[in-house]
Amino acid sequence: MEKIIEISCFEHVYPDKTKIELCGIEFIVCKGEKVALLGPSGGGKTTLIKHVLGLLTPSHGEIRVFGVDPYKEYNKIKKRIGVVLQNVDEQLIGPTVLEDVMFSPLNYGHSQEESKEMALKILEQFGISDLKDKIIHYLSGGEKRKVALAGALVLHPELLVLDEPFSGLDIRSEKEFINLINQICEEMRISVVISTHNVELVSEFADTMYLISSKNRLSTKGSPREVLYMDEELKNYSLEEPTIVKLFHSLKNEGFSFETNPINVEEAVEALKK
Amino acid sequence: MEKIIEISCFEHVYPDKTKIELCGIEFIVCKGEKVALLGPSGGGKTTLIKHVLGLLTPSHGEIRVFGVDPYKEYNKIKKRIGVVLQNVDEQLIGPTVLEDVMFSPLNYGHSQEESKEMALKILEQFGISDLKDKIIHYLSGGEKRKVALAGALVLHPELLVLDEPFSGLDIRSEKEFINLINQICEEMRISVVISTHNVELVSEFADTMYLISSKNRLSTKGSPREVLYMDEELKNYSLEEPTIVKLFHSLKNEGFSFETNPINVEEAVEALKK
Amino acid sequence: MKIADLDYYATFGNTFLHKVPVKLKLFDIAIILISALFIKNIYTLGVIYAFLLLILMFSGIPRLKTFKISLYPLIFASLFLFSVNNLTLPTALNLIFKVLCISTSFAILILTTSYIQIFKAMSGFLPDIMVNILFNTYRSLFIINNTLDNLLTTVRLRGGVSIFRPVYSLKTIGNLVGFFVIKSIETSEKMYEGLKLRGYSDKVFCSRD
Amino acid sequence: MSHIHIPDGILPLWLWVLGYILIGIFFIIEAFYIKKSQKQAKFSLISIMAALMLLTMSIPIPFPVPYHINLSVLTGIILGPTLAFFAIFTSNLLLVFIAHGGITVIGLNTLVIGIEASLGYYAFKFLYKKTDKIFFSAFTATFFALIISTFLTIGIVYAGTHNFSTFSNSHCSSKGVHQEKLSVHNEKHLDNEQIEQQKHNKTEEKFNIKRFLSLMFIFGLIGWILESSLTGFIVSYIKRVKPDILHKFEKEKDIEKIKNENS
Ligand SMILES: Nc1ncnc2c1ncn2[C@@H]1O[C@H](COP(=O)(O)OP(=O)(O)OP(=O)(O)O)[C@@H](O)[C@H]1O
Ligand SMILES: Nc1ncnc2c1ncn2[C@@H]1O[C@H](COP(=O)(O)OP(=O)(O)OP(=O)(O)O)[C@@H](O)[C@H]1O
Ligand SMILES: [Mg+2]
Ligand SMILES: [Mg+2]
């Protein structure tokens, strides 16, 4: 399969000498894959993502995105990547929603009409056409996130990078947002990288999971079902298991045995019925 | 029991005509009680808290904190209240941790030495003495929160108000933080008001819960165990049940029956064993 | 009055003045400006001012607030008037009317027209970089305004600054503003990252119509 | 009040148009320079500083005189001596739109405050290099820059109004005479004798530059001290918390140190 992102082992030193070393296993994202990057706060998720986007360059190690070094040649690949970083507020540029979503198309040389058409289409797809003339700073947190996502997807990129897209949302909005991402990515066949520290939600959108430990090491990789049941690993990574997983672990310790490893409520009900 | 906060029914109109009406039942916090305010994003939790702190004044209704109107006479009660608001980042002012924690004592007229002593003591109690000379800016999210909490508690207030203290933390840090709050409040016998939209964690720290619906109504009140099992209510409040509760609901629908209503993993294991 | 409030009225207000095309409003302002600057007869100036007040009365925008805003430049004007030997009433009135005409017309403009529209109208004759800076400043204003609000609230909740210890208070305010400056600079860095990632090509910032 | 906004309607046409022209020329040159030196990255910093200058004005300072901070020297220190002009122009422009007055004098105001910012920058750079005392350098630099800019304002006002009487309607009849005077004044407006002579003419309205000067200084002095100490505290804070913002000054200092060690 075509590899979109390839990172072997890299080290970054911030100006204040904080050293982040993300080594261990290779970080690879293939075409069409949905990858979650799970780690505690301060683990280095944002650092990794900034390297992928060419905002930082490693002091050691090599990073390849679409086959090029993103720091040096970001211009070559920028049209193929859509991004929403941690602080949405600072990424919404246009004064109104429509103009903000039109920003990328206009800057990539599309005409005024084309851009407008593209923006309207994506807003429609997101179900937020009614927001189009609103001024950005009068939107709620959840709405801002949707607009930022629309702005990132308006040019139909091949890779979508989201840094903690759920922080600050309540559970209901989180689920809504996940559904939106899943649906859009399905439709557009986009590869996705999402960083998060929310273990409960990971299983709902990721095909593959990477763990970053609080000591800035990247090592475990696997499907959510595999990784979430490695409780030793999770402990090492100072992460907690999701509630369901914890429940089944406790039950197993009490002497029950199950055939499957459930990761959500429905599966848990099935397993418990037996 | 002595009532520290008493709010009957109030209405607030923001300058942009957004009307928040928190009526239904009385909001009462007694001495030594730990109250959680649960509601979806945009429900009005922050609005309620700002009224308690005298940052806003209602257009209708009355608010009493320690028996006075906080908007008019905040100066009388300000020493008795410790606060950490939603954005910790913007609440740490001193360049270093020690200086930040010393801020309140100095402002209330304690001498330099006294303030320093008080600050060191509380940092000790929080187990973060080693951070004391660090520059605020470079702390991690979790550490910042601890420092903010230390700053709020340094003068031993009688009431602690926390607005979404867990947002942006990973689960492990959340739990750590909850334990810290529980422990400190036990020691100091402080009443606590915490607003949150995290249903999973509520049961771990609250004696009493209030629900705020997305339509800005305050009505249900009860212990976490009672409230979290009112699934109709929660639906109305556009909140999701915690995972364990959801699991047991599903199991009941499948025809199982349980004697207890578990709200955490240990209780769930007990219940399932039977 | 804070900029955020002004912007709010401009954006969500719904008076007849909100519906007048921006270019026409700017043209009117230009006329008032020129007449205020070149007319020397105080009666004519007085009539213009009265006319502006009349518009204000019936426009449906918050009257008292607008009026208060428009008085601000008088502080400076009075400084100049105090420095005139043998000041006569006509001279004083002349200057006061001039200043008030201009500030009132701008106050009415800003309460009925959002910055976005004004900047767009101005983008015709300002260089690209200036237009970009204007739009970006407008956006920045609202982002860092939140930060400032939070900071001021914090200081208030944690004891506030007192007038009785001037040096200590000044230092606290210095720390506060220092913090604010650092936060803002970081905000600008993040904004630039956002711009870059979204393909900013240093030409277009915003659609022009 | 460290800054006096000159209200509209005081200065004559030629003067404020000149201000606009000067600032226009400056910006054209600057725009080319930015394009050439690839400094576009700075433009979000420029916007933020403009926004900062606008917002910090609303921070309440607990002193008897209602005072608002201006931060122009800080802007100079952070943005450098030339880019600061953009931020100052922007904040001036936005101030006009919130009816603080002075649309005609935007050019002149930008010029004065911009010069203040760059002077502050250079003074700070010099002092910091020499003394290595951050608070002292920032305080002195700001104080110095404020004094100079006040004199500049006074100079401009003087250039524009020493024949203030022409502006008043009450002397319409003698307009011709005054116009003549105006041209005379323009030629030798620093002629003290002339001013003395004018002063004796008690019946005439006359802009009294001395009184204006003393007013400016009385109001100014408190403002200067406040603003300077604030800038001092702010810069010290930045130095402690995020020194990389002041990086450009550090480098120079290191070079200096190395030089000293070598010699
Ligand atoms: N600009 C910076 N200067 C210095 N240190 C930094 C900087 N940015 C991040 N760090 C440090 O690098 C480490 C990793 O930070 P990073 O932001 O990548 O973590 P994260 O996993 O994204 O955490 P979070 O969940 O809080 O966003 C942290 O210890 C942080 O303190
Ligand atoms: N300053 C304001 N001006 C106008 N409307 C406001 C303002 N602050 C809050 N609101 C509105 O009031 C409602 C309640 O806001 P509030 O911040 O109290 O909610 P919350 O429960 O704290 O939500 P969150 O979980 O997002 O913090 C929201 O609809 C919000 O849009
Ligand atoms: Mg991060
Ligand atoms: Mg809130």
CSV table of C-alpha atoms in Angstrom, one decimal, chain D residues 17-231:
chain,number,residue,atom,x,y,z
D,17,VAL,CA,-1.6,66.5,4.0
D,18,LEU,CA,2.1,66.6,4.4
D,19,GLY,CA,1.9,64.1,7.2
D,20,TYR,CA,-0.2,61.8,4.9
D,21,ILE,CA,2.3,62.2,2.1
D,22,LEU,CA,5.3,61.4,4.3
D,23,ILE,CA,3.8,58.4,5.8
D,24,GLY,CA,2.6,57.2,2.4
D,25,ILE,CA,6.0,57.4,0.9
D,26,PHE,CA,7.4,55.6,3.9
D,27,PHE,CA,5.0,52.8,3.5
D,28,ILE,CA,5.6,52.4,-0.2
D,29,ILE,CA,9.3,52.0,0.4
D,30,GLU,CA,8.6,49.7,3.4
D,31,ALA,CA,6.3,47.5,1.4
D,32,PHE,CA,9.0,46.9,-1.2
D,33,TYR,CA,11.5,46.2,1.6
D,34,ILE,CA,9.2,43.6,3.1
D,35,LYS,CA,8.6,41.9,-0.2
D,36,LYS,CA,12.3,41.8,-0.9
D,37,SER,CA,13.4,40.6,2.5
D,38,GLN,CA,10.6,38.0,2.9
D,39,LYS,CA,9.3,39.4,6.1
D,40,GLN,CA,5.7,38.6,5.4
D,41,ALA,CA,5.9,36.3,8.4
D,42,LYS,CA,5.9,39.4,10.5
D,43,PHE,CA,2.6,40.6,9.4
D,44,SER,CA,0.5,38.6,11.9
D,45,LEU,CA,2.9,40.0,14.6
D,46,ILE,CA,2.2,43.5,13.3
D,47,SER,CA,-1.6,42.9,13.6
D,48,ILE,CA,-1.3,41.5,17.0
D,49,MET,CA,0.7,44.5,18.2
D,50,ALA,CA,-1.8,46.9,16.7
D,51,ALA,CA,-4.6,45.0,18.5
D,52,LEU,CA,-2.5,45.0,21.7
D,53,MET,CA,-2.1,48.8,21.6
D,54,LEU,CA,-5.8,49.2,21.2
D,55,LEU,CA,-6.8,46.8,23.9
D,56,THR,CA,-4.3,47.7,26.6
D,57,MET,CA,-5.8,51.2,26.5
D,58,SER,CA,-8.8,49.7,28.3
D,59,ILE,CA,-6.8,48.3,31.2
D,60,PRO,CA,-7.7,50.3,34.2
D,61,ILE,CA,-4.8,51.8,36.0
D,62,PRO,CA,-5.6,52.5,39.7
D,63,PHE,CA,-4.2,56.1,39.8
D,64,PRO,CA,-5.9,59.4,40.4
D,65,VAL,CA,-5.6,60.4,36.8
D,66,PRO,CA,-7.4,58.2,34.5
D,67,TYR,CA,-4.5,57.0,32.4
D,68,HIS,CA,-4.3,54.6,29.5
D,69,ILE,CA,-1.2,52.7,28.6
D,70,ASN,CA,0.0,53.2,25.1
D,71,LEU,CA,2.8,50.6,24.6
D,72,SER,CA,4.3,52.3,21.5
D,73,VAL,CA,7.9,51.9,22.8
D,74,LEU,CA,7.2,48.3,23.6
D,75,THR,CA,5.9,47.9,20.0
D,76,GLY,CA,9.1,49.3,18.8
D,77,ILE,CA,11.2,47.0,20.9
D,78,ILE,CA,9.2,43.9,19.7
D,79,LEU,CA,8.7,44.8,16.1
D,80,GLY,CA,11.8,46.7,15.3
D,81,PRO,CA,12.1,50.4,14.3
D,82,THR,CA,10.4,50.2,10.9
D,83,LEU,CA,7.7,47.6,11.1
D,84,ALA,CA,6.4,49.4,14.2
D,85,PHE,CA,5.0,52.1,11.9
D,86,PHE,CA,2.5,49.7,10.4
D,87,ALA,CA,1.2,48.6,13.7
D,88,ILE,CA,0.9,52.2,14.9
D,89,PHE,CA,-0.8,53.3,11.7
D,90,THR,CA,-3.3,50.5,12.0
D,91,SER,CA,-4.1,51.3,15.6
D,92,ASN,CA,-4.5,55.0,14.8
D,93,LEU,CA,-6.8,54.2,12.0
D,94,LEU,CA,-9.0,51.9,14.1
D,95,LEU,CA,-9.0,54.5,16.9
D,96,VAL,CA,-10.5,57.0,14.4
D,97,PHE,CA,-13.2,54.5,13.6
D,98,ILE,CA,-14.2,54.3,17.3
D,99,ALA,CA,-14.6,58.0,17.2
D,100,HIS,CA,-11.5,59.0,19.1
D,101,GLY,CA,-11.1,61.7,16.5
D,102,GLY,CA,-8.2,62.8,14.4
D,103,ILE,CA,-8.8,61.4,11.0
D,104,THR,CA,-6.9,64.3,9.4
D,105,VAL,CA,-3.9,63.8,11.6
D,106,ILE,CA,-3.5,60.0,11.2
D,107,GLY,CA,-0.4,60.6,9.1
D,108,LEU,CA,1.2,63.0,11.6
D,109,ASN,CA,0.2,60.9,14.6
D,110,THR,CA,1.7,57.8,13.0
D,111,LEU,CA,4.8,59.8,12.2
D,112,VAL,CA,5.2,61.1,15.7
D,113,ILE,CA,4.4,57.8,17.6
D,114,GLY,CA,6.4,55.8,15.0
D,115,ILE,CA,9.4,58.0,15.6
D,116,GLU,CA,8.8,57.5,19.3
D,117,ALA,CA,8.8,53.8,18.9
D,118,SER,CA,12.0,53.6,16.8
D,119,LEU,CA,13.8,56.0,19.1
D,120,GLY,CA,12.7,53.8,22.0
D,121,TYR,CA,14.0,50.8,20.2
D,122,TYR,CA,17.4,52.3,19.5
D,123,ALA,CA,17.7,53.8,23.0
D,124,PHE,CA,16.8,50.5,24.5
D,125,LYS,CA,19.2,48.6,22.3
D,126,PHE,CA,22.0,51.0,23.2
D,127,LEU,CA,21.3,51.1,26.9
D,128,TYR,CA,20.8,47.4,27.3
D,129,LYS,CA,24.1,46.8,25.5
D,130,LYS,CA,25.9,49.1,27.7
D,131,THR,CA,24.4,48.4,31.1
D,132,ASP,CA,22.8,45.0,30.8
D,133,LYS,CA,20.1,46.2,33.2
D,134,ILE,CA,16.8,45.4,31.7
D,135,PHE,CA,14.4,47.5,33.8
D,136,PHE,CA,16.7,50.5,33.7
D,137,SER,CA,17.2,50.3,30.0
D,138,ALA,CA,13.5,50.0,29.2
D,139,PHE,CA,12.5,52.7,31.6
D,140,THR,CA,15.0,55.2,30.4
D,141,ALA,CA,14.5,54.4,26.7
D,142,THR,CA,10.7,54.9,27.1
D,143,PHE,CA,11.1,58.1,29.1
D,144,PHE,CA,13.5,59.5,26.6
D,145,ALA,CA,11.3,58.6,23.6
D,146,LEU,CA,8.3,60.1,25.2
D,147,ILE,CA,10.0,63.4,25.9
D,148,ILE,CA,11.1,63.6,22.3
D,149,SER,CA,7.8,62.7,20.9
D,150,THR,CA,6.1,65.3,23.1
D,151,PHE,CA,8.4,67.9,21.7
D,152,LEU,CA,7.7,66.7,18.2
D,153,THR,CA,3.9,67.1,18.9
D,154,ILE,CA,4.5,70.5,20.2
D,155,GLY,CA,6.6,71.4,17.3
D,156,ILE,CA,3.9,70.2,14.9
D,157,VAL,CA,1.2,72.1,16.7
D,158,TYR,CA,3.4,75.1,16.8
D,159,ALA,CA,4.2,74.9,13.1
D,160,GLY,CA,0.5,74.7,12.4
D,161,THR,CA,-1.0,77.1,14.9
D,162,HIS,CA,1.3,80.0,15.6
D,163,ASN,CA,-1.0,82.0,13.5
D,164,PHE,CA,-4.0,80.5,15.1
D,165,SER,CA,-6.0,83.7,14.6
D,166,THR,CA,-6.5,83.0,10.9
D,167,PHE,CA,-8.6,80.0,11.8
D,168,SER,CA,-11.1,82.0,13.7
D,169,ASN,CA,-14.2,83.4,12.1
D,170,SER,CA,-14.3,86.5,14.3
D,171,HIS,CA,-11.5,88.0,12.3
D,172,CYS,CA,-13.0,87.5,8.9
D,173,SER,CA,-12.7,91.1,8.0
D,174,SER,CA,-9.0,91.1,8.5
D,175,LYS,CA,-8.5,87.9,6.7
D,176,GLY,CA,-6.3,89.3,4.0
D,177,VAL,CA,-3.9,90.8,6.5
D,178,HIS,CA,-3.6,87.6,8.4
D,179,GLN,CA,-3.0,85.6,5.3
D,180,GLU,CA,-0.1,87.9,4.6
D,181,LYS,CA,1.1,87.4,8.1
D,182,LEU,CA,0.9,83.7,7.7
D,183,SER,CA,3.3,83.7,4.8
D,184,VAL,CA,5.6,86.0,6.8
D,185,HIS,CA,5.4,83.6,9.8
D,186,ASN,CA,6.1,80.6,7.7
D,187,GLU,CA,9.3,82.1,6.6
D,188,LYS,CA,10.7,83.0,9.9
D,189,HIS,CA,8.5,81.3,12.4
D,190,LEU,CA,11.3,80.9,14.9
D,191,ASP,CA,11.9,84.6,15.0
D,192,ASN,CA,11.6,85.3,18.7
D,193,GLU,CA,11.2,89.0,18.4
D,194,GLN,CA,8.2,88.5,16.2
D,195,ILE,CA,6.6,86.3,18.8
D,196,GLU,CA,7.3,88.8,21.5
D,197,GLN,CA,5.8,91.4,19.4
D,198,GLN,CA,2.7,89.4,18.9
D,199,LYS,CA,2.4,88.7,22.6
D,200,HIS,CA,2.1,92.4,23.3
D,201,ASN,CA,-0.9,92.6,21.0
D,202,LYS,CA,-3.3,91.7,23.7
D,203,THR,CA,-6.6,92.0,21.9
D,204,GLU,CA,-5.8,89.3,19.5
D,205,GLU,CA,-6.5,85.6,20.0
D,206,LYS,CA,-3.2,83.9,20.0
D,207,PHE,CA,-2.2,80.3,20.4
D,208,ASN,CA,0.1,80.4,23.4
D,209,ILE,CA,2.7,77.8,22.9
D,210,LYS,CA,4.2,78.3,26.3
D,211,ARG,CA,1.0,77.6,28.0
D,212,PHE,CA,0.4,74.6,25.8
D,213,LEU,CA,3.9,73.4,26.6
D,214,SER,CA,3.4,73.6,30.3
D,215,LEU,CA,0.0,71.9,30.0
D,216,MET,CA,1.6,69.1,28.1
D,217,PHE,CA,4.3,68.8,30.6
D,218,ILE,CA,2.1,68.7,33.6
D,219,PHE,CA,-0.1,66.1,32.2
D,220,GLY,CA,2.8,64.5,30.5
D,221,LEU,CA,5.1,64.0,33.4
D,222,ILE,CA,2.8,61.7,35.3
D,223,GLY,CA,2.1,59.8,32.2
D,224,TRP,CA,5.7,59.5,31.2
D,225,ILE,CA,6.6,58.1,34.6
D,226,LEU,CA,3.7,55.6,34.6
D,227,GLU,CA,4.3,54.5,31.1
D,228,SER,CA,8.0,54.2,31.5
D,229,SER,CA,7.8,52.2,34.6
D,230,LEU,CA,5.2,50.0,33.1
D,231,THR,CA,7.2,49.4,30.0
